[in-house]
PDB file of C-alpha atoms in Angstrom:
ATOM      1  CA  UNK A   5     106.579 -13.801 -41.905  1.00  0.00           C
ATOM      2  CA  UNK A   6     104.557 -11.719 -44.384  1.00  0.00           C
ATOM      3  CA  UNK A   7     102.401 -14.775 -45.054  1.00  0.00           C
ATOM      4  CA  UNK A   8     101.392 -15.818 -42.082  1.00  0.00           C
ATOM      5  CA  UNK A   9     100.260 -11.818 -41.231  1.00  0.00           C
ATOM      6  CA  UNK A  10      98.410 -12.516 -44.343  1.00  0.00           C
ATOM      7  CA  UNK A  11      97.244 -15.405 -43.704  1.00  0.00           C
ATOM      8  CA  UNK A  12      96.055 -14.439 -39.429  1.00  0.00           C
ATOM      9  CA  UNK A  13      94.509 -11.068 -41.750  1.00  0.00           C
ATOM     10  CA  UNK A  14      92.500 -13.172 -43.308  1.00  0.00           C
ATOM     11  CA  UNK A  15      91.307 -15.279 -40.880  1.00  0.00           C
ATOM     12  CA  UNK A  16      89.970 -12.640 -38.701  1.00  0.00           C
ATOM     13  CA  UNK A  17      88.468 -10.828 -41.331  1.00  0.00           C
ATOM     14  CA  UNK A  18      86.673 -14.502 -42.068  1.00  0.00           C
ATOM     15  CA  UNK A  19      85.783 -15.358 -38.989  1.00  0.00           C
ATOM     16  CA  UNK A  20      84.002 -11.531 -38.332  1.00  0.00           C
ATOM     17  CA  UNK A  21      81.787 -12.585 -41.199  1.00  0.00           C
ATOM     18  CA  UNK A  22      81.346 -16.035 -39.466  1.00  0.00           C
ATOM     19  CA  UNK A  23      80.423 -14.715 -36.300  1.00  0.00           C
ATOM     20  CA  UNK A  24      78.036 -11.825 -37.971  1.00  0.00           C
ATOM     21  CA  UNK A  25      76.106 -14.458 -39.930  1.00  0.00           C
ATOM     22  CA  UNK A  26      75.822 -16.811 -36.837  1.00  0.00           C
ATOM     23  CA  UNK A  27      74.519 -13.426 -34.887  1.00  0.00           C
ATOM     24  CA  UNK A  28      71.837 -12.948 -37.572  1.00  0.00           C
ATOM     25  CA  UNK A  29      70.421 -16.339 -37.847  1.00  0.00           C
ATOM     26  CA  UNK A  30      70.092 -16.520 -34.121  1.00  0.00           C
ATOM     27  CA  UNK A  31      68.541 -13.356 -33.977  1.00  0.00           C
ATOM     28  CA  UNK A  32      66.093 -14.715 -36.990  1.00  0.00           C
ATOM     29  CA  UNK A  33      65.317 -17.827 -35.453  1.00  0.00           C
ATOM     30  CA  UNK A  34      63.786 -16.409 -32.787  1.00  0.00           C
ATOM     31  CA  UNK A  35      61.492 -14.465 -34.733  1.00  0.00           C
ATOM     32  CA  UNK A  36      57.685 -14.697 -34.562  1.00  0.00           C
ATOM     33  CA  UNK A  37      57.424 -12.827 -37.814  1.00  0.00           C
ATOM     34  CA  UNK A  38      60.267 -12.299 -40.362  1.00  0.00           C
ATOM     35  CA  UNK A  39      60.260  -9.419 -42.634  1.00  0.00           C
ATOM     36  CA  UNK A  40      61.163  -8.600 -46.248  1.00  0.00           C
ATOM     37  CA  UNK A  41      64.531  -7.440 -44.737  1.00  0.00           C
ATOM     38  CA  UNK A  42      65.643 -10.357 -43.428  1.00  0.00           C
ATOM     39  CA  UNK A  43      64.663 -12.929 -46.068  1.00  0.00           C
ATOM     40  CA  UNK A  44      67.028 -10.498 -48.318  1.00  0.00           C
ATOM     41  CA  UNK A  45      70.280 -11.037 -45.909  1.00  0.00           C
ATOM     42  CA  UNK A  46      69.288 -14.545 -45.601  1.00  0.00           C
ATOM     43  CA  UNK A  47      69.443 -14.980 -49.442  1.00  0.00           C
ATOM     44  CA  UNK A  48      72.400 -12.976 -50.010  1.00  0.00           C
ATOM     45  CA  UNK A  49      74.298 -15.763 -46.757  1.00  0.00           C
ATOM     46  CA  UNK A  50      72.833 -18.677 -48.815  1.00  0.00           C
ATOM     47  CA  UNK A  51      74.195 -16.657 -52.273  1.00  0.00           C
ATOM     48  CA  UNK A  52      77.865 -17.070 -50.126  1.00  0.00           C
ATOM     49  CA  UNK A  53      77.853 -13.205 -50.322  1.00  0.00           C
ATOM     50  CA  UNK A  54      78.268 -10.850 -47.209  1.00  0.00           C
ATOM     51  CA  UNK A  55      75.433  -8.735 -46.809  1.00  0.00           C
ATOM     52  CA  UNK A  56      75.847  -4.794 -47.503  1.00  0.00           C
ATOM     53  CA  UNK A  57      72.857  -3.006 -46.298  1.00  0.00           C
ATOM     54  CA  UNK A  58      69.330  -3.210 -47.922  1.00  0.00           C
ATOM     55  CA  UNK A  59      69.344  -1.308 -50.516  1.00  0.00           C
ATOM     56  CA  UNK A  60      73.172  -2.821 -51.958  1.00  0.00           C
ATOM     57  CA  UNK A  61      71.622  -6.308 -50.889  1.00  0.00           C
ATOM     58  CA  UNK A  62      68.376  -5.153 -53.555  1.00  0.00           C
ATOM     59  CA  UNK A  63      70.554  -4.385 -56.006  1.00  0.00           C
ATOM     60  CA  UNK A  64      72.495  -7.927 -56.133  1.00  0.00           C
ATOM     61  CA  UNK A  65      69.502  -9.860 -56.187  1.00  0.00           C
ATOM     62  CA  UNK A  66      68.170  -7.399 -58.962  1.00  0.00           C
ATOM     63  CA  UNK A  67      70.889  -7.968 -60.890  1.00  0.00           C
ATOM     64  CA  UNK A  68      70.726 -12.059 -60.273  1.00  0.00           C
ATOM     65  CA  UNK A  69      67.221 -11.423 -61.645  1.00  0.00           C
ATOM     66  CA  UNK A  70      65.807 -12.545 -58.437  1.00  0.00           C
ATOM     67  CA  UNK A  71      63.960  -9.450 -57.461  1.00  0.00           C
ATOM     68  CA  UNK A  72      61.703  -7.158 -60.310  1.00  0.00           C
ATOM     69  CA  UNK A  73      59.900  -4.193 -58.362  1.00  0.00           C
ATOM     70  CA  UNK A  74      61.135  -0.889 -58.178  1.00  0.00           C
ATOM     71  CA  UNK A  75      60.758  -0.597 -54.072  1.00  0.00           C
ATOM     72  CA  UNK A  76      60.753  -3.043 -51.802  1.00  0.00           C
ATOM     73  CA  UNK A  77      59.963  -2.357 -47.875  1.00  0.00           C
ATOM     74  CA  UNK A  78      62.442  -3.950 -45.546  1.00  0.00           C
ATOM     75  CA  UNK A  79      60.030  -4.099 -42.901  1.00  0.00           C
ATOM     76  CA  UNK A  80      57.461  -5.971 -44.794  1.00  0.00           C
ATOM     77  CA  UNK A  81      56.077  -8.959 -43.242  1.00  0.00           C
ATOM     78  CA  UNK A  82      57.852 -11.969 -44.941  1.00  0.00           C
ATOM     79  CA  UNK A  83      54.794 -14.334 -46.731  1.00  0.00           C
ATOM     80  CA  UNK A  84      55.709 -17.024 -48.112  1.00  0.00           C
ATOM     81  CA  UNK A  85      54.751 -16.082 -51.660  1.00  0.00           C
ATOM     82  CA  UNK A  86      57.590 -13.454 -51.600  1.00  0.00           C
ATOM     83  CA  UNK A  87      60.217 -15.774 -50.826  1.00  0.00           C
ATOM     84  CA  UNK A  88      58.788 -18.817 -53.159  1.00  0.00           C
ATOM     85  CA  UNK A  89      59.134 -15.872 -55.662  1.00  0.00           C
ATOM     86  CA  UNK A  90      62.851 -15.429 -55.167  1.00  0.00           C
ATOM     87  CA  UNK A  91      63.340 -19.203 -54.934  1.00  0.00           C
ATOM     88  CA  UNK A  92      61.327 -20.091 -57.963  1.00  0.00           C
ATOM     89  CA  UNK A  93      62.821 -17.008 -60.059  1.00  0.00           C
ATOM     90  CA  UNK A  94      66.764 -18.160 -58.543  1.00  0.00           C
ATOM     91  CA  UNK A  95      66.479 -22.058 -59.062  1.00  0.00           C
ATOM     92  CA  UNK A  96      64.758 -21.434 -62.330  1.00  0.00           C
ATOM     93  CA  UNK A  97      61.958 -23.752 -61.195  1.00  0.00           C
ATOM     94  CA  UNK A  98      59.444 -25.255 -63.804  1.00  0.00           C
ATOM     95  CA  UNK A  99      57.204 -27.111 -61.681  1.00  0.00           C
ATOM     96  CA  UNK A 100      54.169 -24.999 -62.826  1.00  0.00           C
ATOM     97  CA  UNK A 101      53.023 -23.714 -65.888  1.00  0.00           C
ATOM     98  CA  UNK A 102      51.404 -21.247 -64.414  1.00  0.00           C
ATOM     99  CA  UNK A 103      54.294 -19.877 -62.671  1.00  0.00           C
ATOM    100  CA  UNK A 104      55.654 -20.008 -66.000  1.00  0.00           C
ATOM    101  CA  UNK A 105      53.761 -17.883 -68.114  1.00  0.00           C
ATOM    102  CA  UNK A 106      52.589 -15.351 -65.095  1.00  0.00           C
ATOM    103  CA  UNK A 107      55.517 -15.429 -63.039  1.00  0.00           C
ATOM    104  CA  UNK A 108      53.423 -14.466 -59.749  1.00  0.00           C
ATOM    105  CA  UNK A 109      53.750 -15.333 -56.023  1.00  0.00           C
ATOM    106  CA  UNK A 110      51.080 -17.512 -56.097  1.00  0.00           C
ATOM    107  CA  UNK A 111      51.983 -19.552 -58.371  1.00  0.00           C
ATOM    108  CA  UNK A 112      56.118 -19.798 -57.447  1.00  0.00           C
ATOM    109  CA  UNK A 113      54.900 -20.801 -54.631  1.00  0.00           C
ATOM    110  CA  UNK A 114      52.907 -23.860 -56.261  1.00  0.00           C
ATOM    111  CA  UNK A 115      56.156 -24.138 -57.927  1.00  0.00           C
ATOM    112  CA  UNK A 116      58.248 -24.558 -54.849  1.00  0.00           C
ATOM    113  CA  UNK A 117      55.425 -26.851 -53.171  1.00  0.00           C
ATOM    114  CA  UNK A 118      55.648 -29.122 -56.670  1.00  0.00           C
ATOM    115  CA  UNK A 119      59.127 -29.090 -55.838  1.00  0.00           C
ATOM    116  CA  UNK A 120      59.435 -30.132 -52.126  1.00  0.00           C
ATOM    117  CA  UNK A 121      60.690 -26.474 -51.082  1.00  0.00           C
ATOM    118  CA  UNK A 122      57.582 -25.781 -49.355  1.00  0.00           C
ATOM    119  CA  UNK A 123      54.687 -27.622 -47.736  1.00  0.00           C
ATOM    120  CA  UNK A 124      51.294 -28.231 -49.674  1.00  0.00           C
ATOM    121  CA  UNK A 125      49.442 -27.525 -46.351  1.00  0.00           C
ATOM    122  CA  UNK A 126      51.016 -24.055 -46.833  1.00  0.00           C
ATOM    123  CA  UNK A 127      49.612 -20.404 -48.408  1.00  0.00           C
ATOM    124  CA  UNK A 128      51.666 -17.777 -50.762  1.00  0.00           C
ATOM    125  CA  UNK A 129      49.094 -15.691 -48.368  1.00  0.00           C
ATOM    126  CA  UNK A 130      51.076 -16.953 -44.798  1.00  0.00           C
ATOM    127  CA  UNK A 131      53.590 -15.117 -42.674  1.00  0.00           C
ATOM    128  CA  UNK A 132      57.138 -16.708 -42.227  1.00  0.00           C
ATOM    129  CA  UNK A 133      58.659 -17.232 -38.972  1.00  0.00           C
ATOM    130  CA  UNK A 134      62.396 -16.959 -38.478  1.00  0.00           C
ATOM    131  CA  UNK A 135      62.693 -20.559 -38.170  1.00  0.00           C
ATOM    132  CA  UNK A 136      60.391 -21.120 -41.102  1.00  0.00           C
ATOM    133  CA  UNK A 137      63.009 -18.889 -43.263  1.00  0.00           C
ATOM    134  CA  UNK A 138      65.921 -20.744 -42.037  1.00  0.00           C
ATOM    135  CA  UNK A 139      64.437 -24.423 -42.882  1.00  0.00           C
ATOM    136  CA  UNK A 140      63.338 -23.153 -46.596  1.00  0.00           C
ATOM    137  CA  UNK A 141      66.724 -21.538 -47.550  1.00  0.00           C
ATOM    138  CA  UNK A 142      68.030 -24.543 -46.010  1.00  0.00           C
ATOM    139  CA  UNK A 143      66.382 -26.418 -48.743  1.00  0.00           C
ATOM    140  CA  UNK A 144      67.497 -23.707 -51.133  1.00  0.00           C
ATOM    141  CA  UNK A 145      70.756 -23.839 -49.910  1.00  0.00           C
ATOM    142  CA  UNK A 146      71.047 -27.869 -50.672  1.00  0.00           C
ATOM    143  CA  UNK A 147      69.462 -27.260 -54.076  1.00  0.00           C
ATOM    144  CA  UNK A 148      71.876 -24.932 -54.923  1.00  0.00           C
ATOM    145  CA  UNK A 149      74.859 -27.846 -54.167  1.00  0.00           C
ATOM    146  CA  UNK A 150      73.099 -30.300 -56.040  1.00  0.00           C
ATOM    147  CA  UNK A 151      73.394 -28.426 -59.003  1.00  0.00           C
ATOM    148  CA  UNK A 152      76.921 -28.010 -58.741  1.00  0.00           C
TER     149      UNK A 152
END
């Protein structure tokens, strides 16, 4: 009996996560613009980790070396330089030696192009849409099981 309380526990608590990440990404994908803010939560749902509020979320990818500034603005427009940044610094991509020895948005995002993350057609300079965001962390997110 005391297992299967656990056991229903547990899958309610899951599926509240479930239904909070399905939520977000089809709030995101609707987006004309994302921002800072949400390419954070979506990293920390690719990471497998439940988001806890911006400045927590900041914090873990600080400590997963992903992130380097002191303040960040959640309601930053999202360019794609600031997310090639996180992807380049989190998948420890070598694709450019320039990203290498300056570790810049510019040139993570040559590194993420070099690698097939991103298009060549594309800017570090250019805005992400939500559904832009979803189809590069989906990338991410089968990079990440490759290396498993």
């Amino acid at each position: 009996m005391k297992r299967s309380v656990w056991l229903a526990a547990f899958l309610l608590i899951c599926s509240f996560g479930f239904g909070q990440e399905i939520n977000f990404i089809n709030e995101l994908a609707g987006k004309k613009v994302a921002t800072f803010g949400d390419g954070v939560t979506m990293y920390l749902y690719t990471l497998g980790r439940v988001p806890a509020g911006f400045d927590a979320d900041v914090r873990v990818l600080k400590g997963l070396n992903m992130l380097k500034a002191d303040r960040y603005d959640r309601n930053k427009p999202l360019s794609r330089g600031m997310l090639a940044l996180m992807v380049a610094r989190h998948l420890k991509l070598k694709g450019s030696l320039l990203y290498l020895m300056f570790d810049t948005e510019r040139y993570a995002h040559r590194a993420c192009v070099a690698e097939k993350i991103m298009e060549a057609s594309t800017s570090e300079l250019d805005r992400l849409t939500g559904d832009e965001l979803l189809e590069v962390m989906t990338i991410v997110a089968e990079r990440m099981e490759g290396k498993k």
